[in-house]
């Protein structure tokens, strides 16, 4: 398997990757080239930031696991964001600064710094909504960087007035326009 595809592996759609996937050295090594540019980009917000490839790899695994565990169809917190597509978690080595994985990591660390979080806390049920808000912020950054295209929904005139409210609530749930 090439380095470009290692981050996603061969995994059934919707199934969570085992956390050991993100602890394997070949996956951790994929994150090494991101350390310097990410540290440099975050230093205006926090001078003493220190990142390792293992930190970055682990964070990506934790974000994906949180989405799998807490943003599924049956266990979503109120006002939960739409999940970040799994395909955006792939490492694209040819141009790391212009990749979705870089945007995800920058947005996550920037959010953590700006909200005064000392550490990631993905397993605490009391933090579920705050972590969902983090996912929303990451998703918004991905939308701004054109990694996610917001769906545009048009309603045909034949849709009855009584159904428009229901349809519009679904459109809002998927953050459509």
PDB file of C-alpha atoms in Angstrom:
ATOM      1  CA  UNK A   1       0.000   0.000   0.000  1.00  0.00           C
ATOM      2  CA  UNK A   2       1.445   3.423  -0.906  1.00  0.00           C
ATOM      3  CA  UNK A   3       2.010   6.141   1.717  1.00  0.00           C
ATOM      4  CA  UNK A   4      -0.764   8.204   0.124  1.00  0.00           C
ATOM      5  CA  UNK A   5      -3.319   5.546   0.991  1.00  0.00           C
ATOM      6  CA  UNK A   6      -1.960   4.353   4.345  1.00  0.00           C
ATOM      7  CA  UNK A   7      -3.997   6.742   6.427  1.00  0.00           C
ATOM      8  CA  UNK A   8      -7.304   5.339   5.275  1.00  0.00           C
ATOM      9  CA  UNK A   9      -6.308   1.707   4.871  1.00  0.00           C
ATOM     10  CA  UNK A  10      -8.715  -0.798   3.412  1.00  0.00           C
ATOM     11  CA  UNK A  11     -11.656  -0.378   5.706  1.00  0.00           C
ATOM     12  CA  UNK A  12     -15.357  -1.091   5.187  1.00  0.00           C
ATOM     13  CA  UNK A  13     -17.336   2.106   4.723  1.00  0.00           C
ATOM     14  CA  UNK A  14     -18.450   3.520   8.058  1.00  0.00           C
ATOM     15  CA  UNK A  15     -16.325   1.149  10.155  1.00  0.00           C
ATOM     16  CA  UNK A  16     -13.932   2.733  12.627  1.00  0.00           C
ATOM     17  CA  UNK A  17     -10.238   2.062  12.198  1.00  0.00           C
ATOM     18  CA  UNK A  18      -8.562   0.371  15.141  1.00  0.00           C
ATOM     19  CA  UNK A  19      -6.614   2.898  17.242  1.00  0.00           C
ATOM     20  CA  UNK A  20      -3.477   0.805  16.721  1.00  0.00           C
ATOM     21  CA  UNK A  21      -3.617   1.920  13.072  1.00  0.00           C
ATOM     22  CA  UNK A  22      -2.661   5.451  14.143  1.00  0.00           C
ATOM     23  CA  UNK A  23       0.036   4.168  16.497  1.00  0.00           C
ATOM     24  CA  UNK A  24       1.895   2.194  13.825  1.00  0.00           C
ATOM     25  CA  UNK A  25       5.228   3.759  12.919  1.00  0.00           C
ATOM     26  CA  UNK A  26       4.563   3.928   9.175  1.00  0.00           C
ATOM     27  CA  UNK A  27       1.388   5.980   9.790  1.00  0.00           C
ATOM     28  CA  UNK A  28       3.074   8.187  12.389  1.00  0.00           C
ATOM     29  CA  UNK A  29       5.913   8.846   9.905  1.00  0.00           C
ATOM     30  CA  UNK A  30       3.385  10.225   7.395  1.00  0.00           C
ATOM     31  CA  UNK A  31       2.777  13.141   9.782  1.00  0.00           C
ATOM     32  CA  UNK A  32       6.442  14.102  10.213  1.00  0.00           C
ATOM     33  CA  UNK A  33       6.486  16.651   7.344  1.00  0.00           C
ATOM     34  CA  UNK A  34       3.519  18.505   8.896  1.00  0.00           C
ATOM     35  CA  UNK A  35       5.197  19.317  12.223  1.00  0.00           C
ATOM     36  CA  UNK A  36       7.268  22.332  11.166  1.00  0.00           C
ATOM     37  CA  UNK A  37       4.667  24.162   9.031  1.00  0.00           C
ATOM     38  CA  UNK A  38       1.895  23.481  11.555  1.00  0.00           C
ATOM     39  CA  UNK A  39       4.029  24.645  14.489  1.00  0.00           C
ATOM     40  CA  UNK A  40       4.992  27.785  12.579  1.00  0.00           C
ATOM     41  CA  UNK A  41       1.335  28.527  11.691  1.00  0.00           C
ATOM     42  CA  UNK A  42       0.198  28.076  15.304  1.00  0.00           C
ATOM     43  CA  UNK A  43       2.972  30.058  17.016  1.00  0.00           C
ATOM     44  CA  UNK A  44       1.180  33.429  16.676  1.00  0.00           C
ATOM     45  CA  UNK A  45      -1.586  31.947  18.843  1.00  0.00           C
ATOM     46  CA  UNK A  46       0.611  30.032  21.302  1.00  0.00           C
ATOM     47  CA  UNK A  47       4.342  30.696  21.462  1.00  0.00           C
ATOM     48  CA  UNK A  48       5.418  27.497  23.230  1.00  0.00           C
ATOM     49  CA  UNK A  49       3.593  24.966  21.087  1.00  0.00           C
ATOM     50  CA  UNK A  50       5.335  21.629  20.647  1.00  0.00           C
ATOM     51  CA  UNK A  51       3.989  18.961  18.310  1.00  0.00           C
ATOM     52  CA  UNK A  52       5.144  15.469  17.421  1.00  0.00           C
ATOM     53  CA  UNK A  53       4.160  13.236  14.536  1.00  0.00           C
ATOM     54  CA  UNK A  54       2.670  10.843  17.091  1.00  0.00           C
ATOM     55  CA  UNK A  55       0.519  13.695  18.523  1.00  0.00           C
ATOM     56  CA  UNK A  56      -0.808  14.539  15.069  1.00  0.00           C
ATOM     57  CA  UNK A  57      -1.455  10.942  14.082  1.00  0.00           C
ATOM     58  CA  UNK A  58      -3.171  10.252  17.385  1.00  0.00           C
ATOM     59  CA  UNK A  59      -5.372  13.338  17.067  1.00  0.00           C
ATOM     60  CA  UNK A  60      -6.591  12.273  13.631  1.00  0.00           C
ATOM     61  CA  UNK A  61      -7.467   8.857  15.046  1.00  0.00           C
ATOM     62  CA  UNK A  62      -9.258  10.430  18.013  1.00  0.00           C
ATOM     63  CA  UNK A  63     -11.290  12.756  15.800  1.00  0.00           C
ATOM     64  CA  UNK A  64     -12.369   9.870  13.594  1.00  0.00           C
ATOM     65  CA  UNK A  65     -13.209   7.715  16.619  1.00  0.00           C
ATOM     66  CA  UNK A  66     -15.246  10.540  18.187  1.00  0.00           C
ATOM     67  CA  UNK A  67     -17.221  10.938  14.976  1.00  0.00           C
ATOM     68  CA  UNK A  68     -17.808   7.191  14.835  1.00  0.00           C
ATOM     69  CA  UNK A  69     -18.880   6.964  18.484  1.00  0.00           C
ATOM     70  CA  UNK A  70     -20.740  10.229  19.009  1.00  0.00           C
ATOM     71  CA  UNK A  71     -21.911  11.610  15.684  1.00  0.00           C
ATOM     72  CA  UNK A  72     -23.632   8.534  14.338  1.00  0.00           C
ATOM     73  CA  UNK A  73     -27.294   8.330  13.431  1.00  0.00           C
ATOM     74  CA  UNK A  74     -28.492   7.201  16.859  1.00  0.00           C
ATOM     75  CA  UNK A  75     -26.166   8.862  19.346  1.00  0.00           C
ATOM     76  CA  UNK A  76     -25.846  12.464  18.217  1.00  0.00           C
ATOM     77  CA  UNK A  77     -25.800  15.337  20.723  1.00  0.00           C
ATOM     78  CA  UNK A  78     -28.310  18.156  20.188  1.00  0.00           C
ATOM     79  CA  UNK A  79     -27.360  20.413  17.290  1.00  0.00           C
ATOM     80  CA  UNK A  80     -24.589  18.000  16.287  1.00  0.00           C
ATOM     81  CA  UNK A  81     -22.603  18.894  13.185  1.00  0.00           C
ATOM     82  CA  UNK A  82     -22.480  16.791  10.060  1.00  0.00           C
ATOM     83  CA  UNK A  83     -19.502  14.437  10.142  1.00  0.00           C
ATOM     84  CA  UNK A  84     -16.285  15.276   8.341  1.00  0.00           C
ATOM     85  CA  UNK A  85     -15.990  12.895   5.387  1.00  0.00           C
ATOM     86  CA  UNK A  86     -13.464  10.091   5.978  1.00  0.00           C
ATOM     87  CA  UNK A  87     -11.791  10.735   2.622  1.00  0.00           C
ATOM     88  CA  UNK A  88     -10.501  14.071   3.971  1.00  0.00           C
ATOM     89  CA  UNK A  89      -8.388  12.290   6.601  1.00  0.00           C
ATOM     90  CA  UNK A  90      -5.957  10.935   3.998  1.00  0.00           C
ATOM     91  CA  UNK A  91      -2.374  12.180   3.965  1.00  0.00           C
ATOM     92  CA  UNK A  92      -1.498  13.678   0.591  1.00  0.00           C
ATOM     93  CA  UNK A  93       2.306  13.816   0.550  1.00  0.00           C
ATOM     94  CA  UNK A  94       2.906  15.752  -2.691  1.00  0.00           C
ATOM     95  CA  UNK A  95       1.533  19.011  -1.258  1.00  0.00           C
ATOM     96  CA  UNK A  96       1.004  18.740   2.493  1.00  0.00           C
ATOM     97  CA  UNK A  97       0.417  22.446   3.078  1.00  0.00           C
ATOM     98  CA  UNK A  98      -2.483  22.351   0.671  1.00  0.00           C
ATOM     99  CA  UNK A  99      -4.203  19.274   2.065  1.00  0.00           C
ATOM    100  CA  UNK A 100      -7.369  18.577   3.980  1.00  0.00           C
ATOM    101  CA  UNK A 101      -5.387  16.787   6.706  1.00  0.00           C
ATOM    102  CA  UNK A 102      -3.330  19.948   7.322  1.00  0.00           C
ATOM    103  CA  UNK A 103      -6.517  22.044   7.466  1.00  0.00           C
ATOM    104  CA  UNK A 104      -8.090  19.594   9.942  1.00  0.00           C
ATOM    105  CA  UNK A 105      -5.048  19.649  12.209  1.00  0.00           C
ATOM    106  CA  UNK A 106      -4.619  23.434  12.062  1.00  0.00           C
ATOM    107  CA  UNK A 107      -8.318  24.047  12.757  1.00  0.00           C
ATOM    108  CA  UNK A 108      -8.339  21.582  15.669  1.00  0.00           C
ATOM    109  CA  UNK A 109      -5.259  23.031  17.367  1.00  0.00           C
ATOM    110  CA  UNK A 110      -6.351  26.611  16.714  1.00  0.00           C
ATOM    111  CA  UNK A 111      -9.747  25.857  18.278  1.00  0.00           C
ATOM    112  CA  UNK A 112      -8.110  24.210  21.282  1.00  0.00           C
ATOM    113  CA  UNK A 113      -5.783  27.177  21.815  1.00  0.00           C
ATOM    114  CA  UNK A 114      -8.478  29.822  21.346  1.00  0.00           C
ATOM    115  CA  UNK A 115     -10.799  28.042  23.808  1.00  0.00           C
ATOM    116  CA  UNK A 116      -8.085  27.550  26.428  1.00  0.00           C
ATOM    117  CA  UNK A 117      -8.156  23.764  26.378  1.00  0.00           C
ATOM    118  CA  UNK A 118      -5.055  22.249  27.971  1.00  0.00           C
ATOM    119  CA  UNK A 119      -5.574  18.796  26.467  1.00  0.00           C
ATOM    120  CA  UNK A 120      -7.897  16.775  24.272  1.00  0.00           C
ATOM    121  CA  UNK A 121     -10.660  15.004  26.194  1.00  0.00           C
ATOM    122  CA  UNK A 122     -12.592  12.746  23.836  1.00  0.00           C
ATOM    123  CA  UNK A 123     -13.895  10.181  26.316  1.00  0.00           C
ATOM    124  CA  UNK A 124     -15.547  12.445  28.907  1.00  0.00           C
ATOM    125  CA  UNK A 125     -19.338  12.418  28.310  1.00  0.00           C
ATOM    126  CA  UNK A 126     -19.557  15.939  29.767  1.00  0.00           C
ATOM    127  CA  UNK A 127     -17.334  17.181  26.906  1.00  0.00           C
ATOM    128  CA  UNK A 128     -19.378  15.559  24.142  1.00  0.00           C
ATOM    129  CA  UNK A 129     -21.084  18.793  23.073  1.00  0.00           C
ATOM    130  CA  UNK A 130     -17.817  20.774  23.240  1.00  0.00           C
ATOM    131  CA  UNK A 131     -16.115  18.184  21.067  1.00  0.00           C
ATOM    132  CA  UNK A 132     -19.052  18.310  18.660  1.00  0.00           C
ATOM    133  CA  UNK A 133     -18.530  22.094  18.512  1.00  0.00           C
ATOM    134  CA  UNK A 134     -14.870  21.440  17.672  1.00  0.00           C
ATOM    135  CA  UNK A 135     -15.936  19.166  14.795  1.00  0.00           C
ATOM    136  CA  UNK A 136     -18.271  21.942  13.599  1.00  0.00           C
ATOM    137  CA  UNK A 137     -15.379  24.451  13.654  1.00  0.00           C
ATOM    138  CA  UNK A 138     -13.107  22.070  11.750  1.00  0.00           C
ATOM    139  CA  UNK A 139     -15.874  21.449   9.227  1.00  0.00           C
ATOM    140  CA  UNK A 140     -16.401  25.195   8.746  1.00  0.00           C
ATOM    141  CA  UNK A 141     -12.679  25.622   8.051  1.00  0.00           C
ATOM    142  CA  UNK A 142     -12.840  22.777   5.526  1.00  0.00           C
ATOM    143  CA  UNK A 143     -15.795  24.503   3.845  1.00  0.00           C
ATOM    144  CA  UNK A 144     -13.902  27.826   3.730  1.00  0.00           C
ATOM    145  CA  UNK A 145     -10.893  26.066   2.174  1.00  0.00           C
ATOM    146  CA  UNK A 146     -13.196  24.336  -0.380  1.00  0.00           C
ATOM    147  CA  UNK A 147     -12.452  20.824   0.871  1.00  0.00           C
ATOM    148  CA  UNK A 148     -16.161  20.360   1.566  1.00  0.00           C
ATOM    149  CA  UNK A 149     -18.795  21.615  -0.849  1.00  0.00           C
ATOM    150  CA  UNK A 150     -22.050  22.532   0.841  1.00  0.00           C
ATOM    151  CA  UNK A 151     -24.988  20.977  -1.012  1.00  0.00           C
ATOM    152  CA  UNK A 152     -27.431  23.356  -2.700  1.00  0.00           C
ATOM    153  CA  UNK A 153     -30.983  22.072  -2.602  1.00  0.00           C
ATOM    154  CA  UNK A 154     -33.737  23.295  -4.885  1.00  0.00           C
ATOM    155  CA  UNK A 155     -37.377  22.590  -4.147  1.00  0.00           C
ATOM    156  CA  UNK A 156     -39.748  21.916  -6.991  1.00  0.00           C
ATOM    157  CA  UNK A 157     -42.957  23.956  -7.043  1.00  0.00           C
ATOM    158  CA  UNK A 158     -44.996  20.758  -6.822  1.00  0.00           C
ATOM    159  CA  UNK A 159     -43.888  20.150  -3.206  1.00  0.00           C
ATOM    160  CA  UNK A 160     -46.853  20.902  -0.944  1.00  0.00           C
ATOM    161  CA  UNK A 161     -46.517  23.807   1.514  1.00  0.00           C
ATOM    162  CA  UNK A 162     -47.051  21.389   4.393  1.00  0.00           C
ATOM    163  CA  UNK A 163     -43.909  19.425   3.421  1.00  0.00           C
ATOM    164  CA  UNK A 164     -41.597  22.403   2.847  1.00  0.00           C
ATOM    165  CA  UNK A 165     -40.890  22.862   6.563  1.00  0.00           C
ATOM    166  CA  UNK A 166     -39.894  19.228   6.946  1.00  0.00           C
ATOM    167  CA  UNK A 167     -37.688  19.322   3.859  1.00  0.00           C
ATOM    168  CA  UNK A 168     -36.043  22.563   5.007  1.00  0.00           C
ATOM    169  CA  UNK A 169     -35.242  21.048   8.419  1.00  0.00           C
ATOM    170  CA  UNK A 170     -33.461  18.181   6.625  1.00  0.00           C
ATOM    171  CA  UNK A 171     -31.566  20.686   4.469  1.00  0.00           C
ATOM    172  CA  UNK A 172     -30.448  22.528   7.617  1.00  0.00           C
ATOM    173  CA  UNK A 173     -29.348  19.254   9.250  1.00  0.00           C
ATOM    174  CA  UNK A 174     -26.985  18.589   6.368  1.00  0.00           C
ATOM    175  CA  UNK A 175     -25.879  22.243   6.353  1.00  0.00           C
ATOM    176  CA  UNK A 176     -27.260  22.711   2.872  1.00  0.00           C
ATOM    177  CA  UNK A 177     -28.411  25.871   1.195  1.00  0.00           C
TER     178      UNK A 177
END
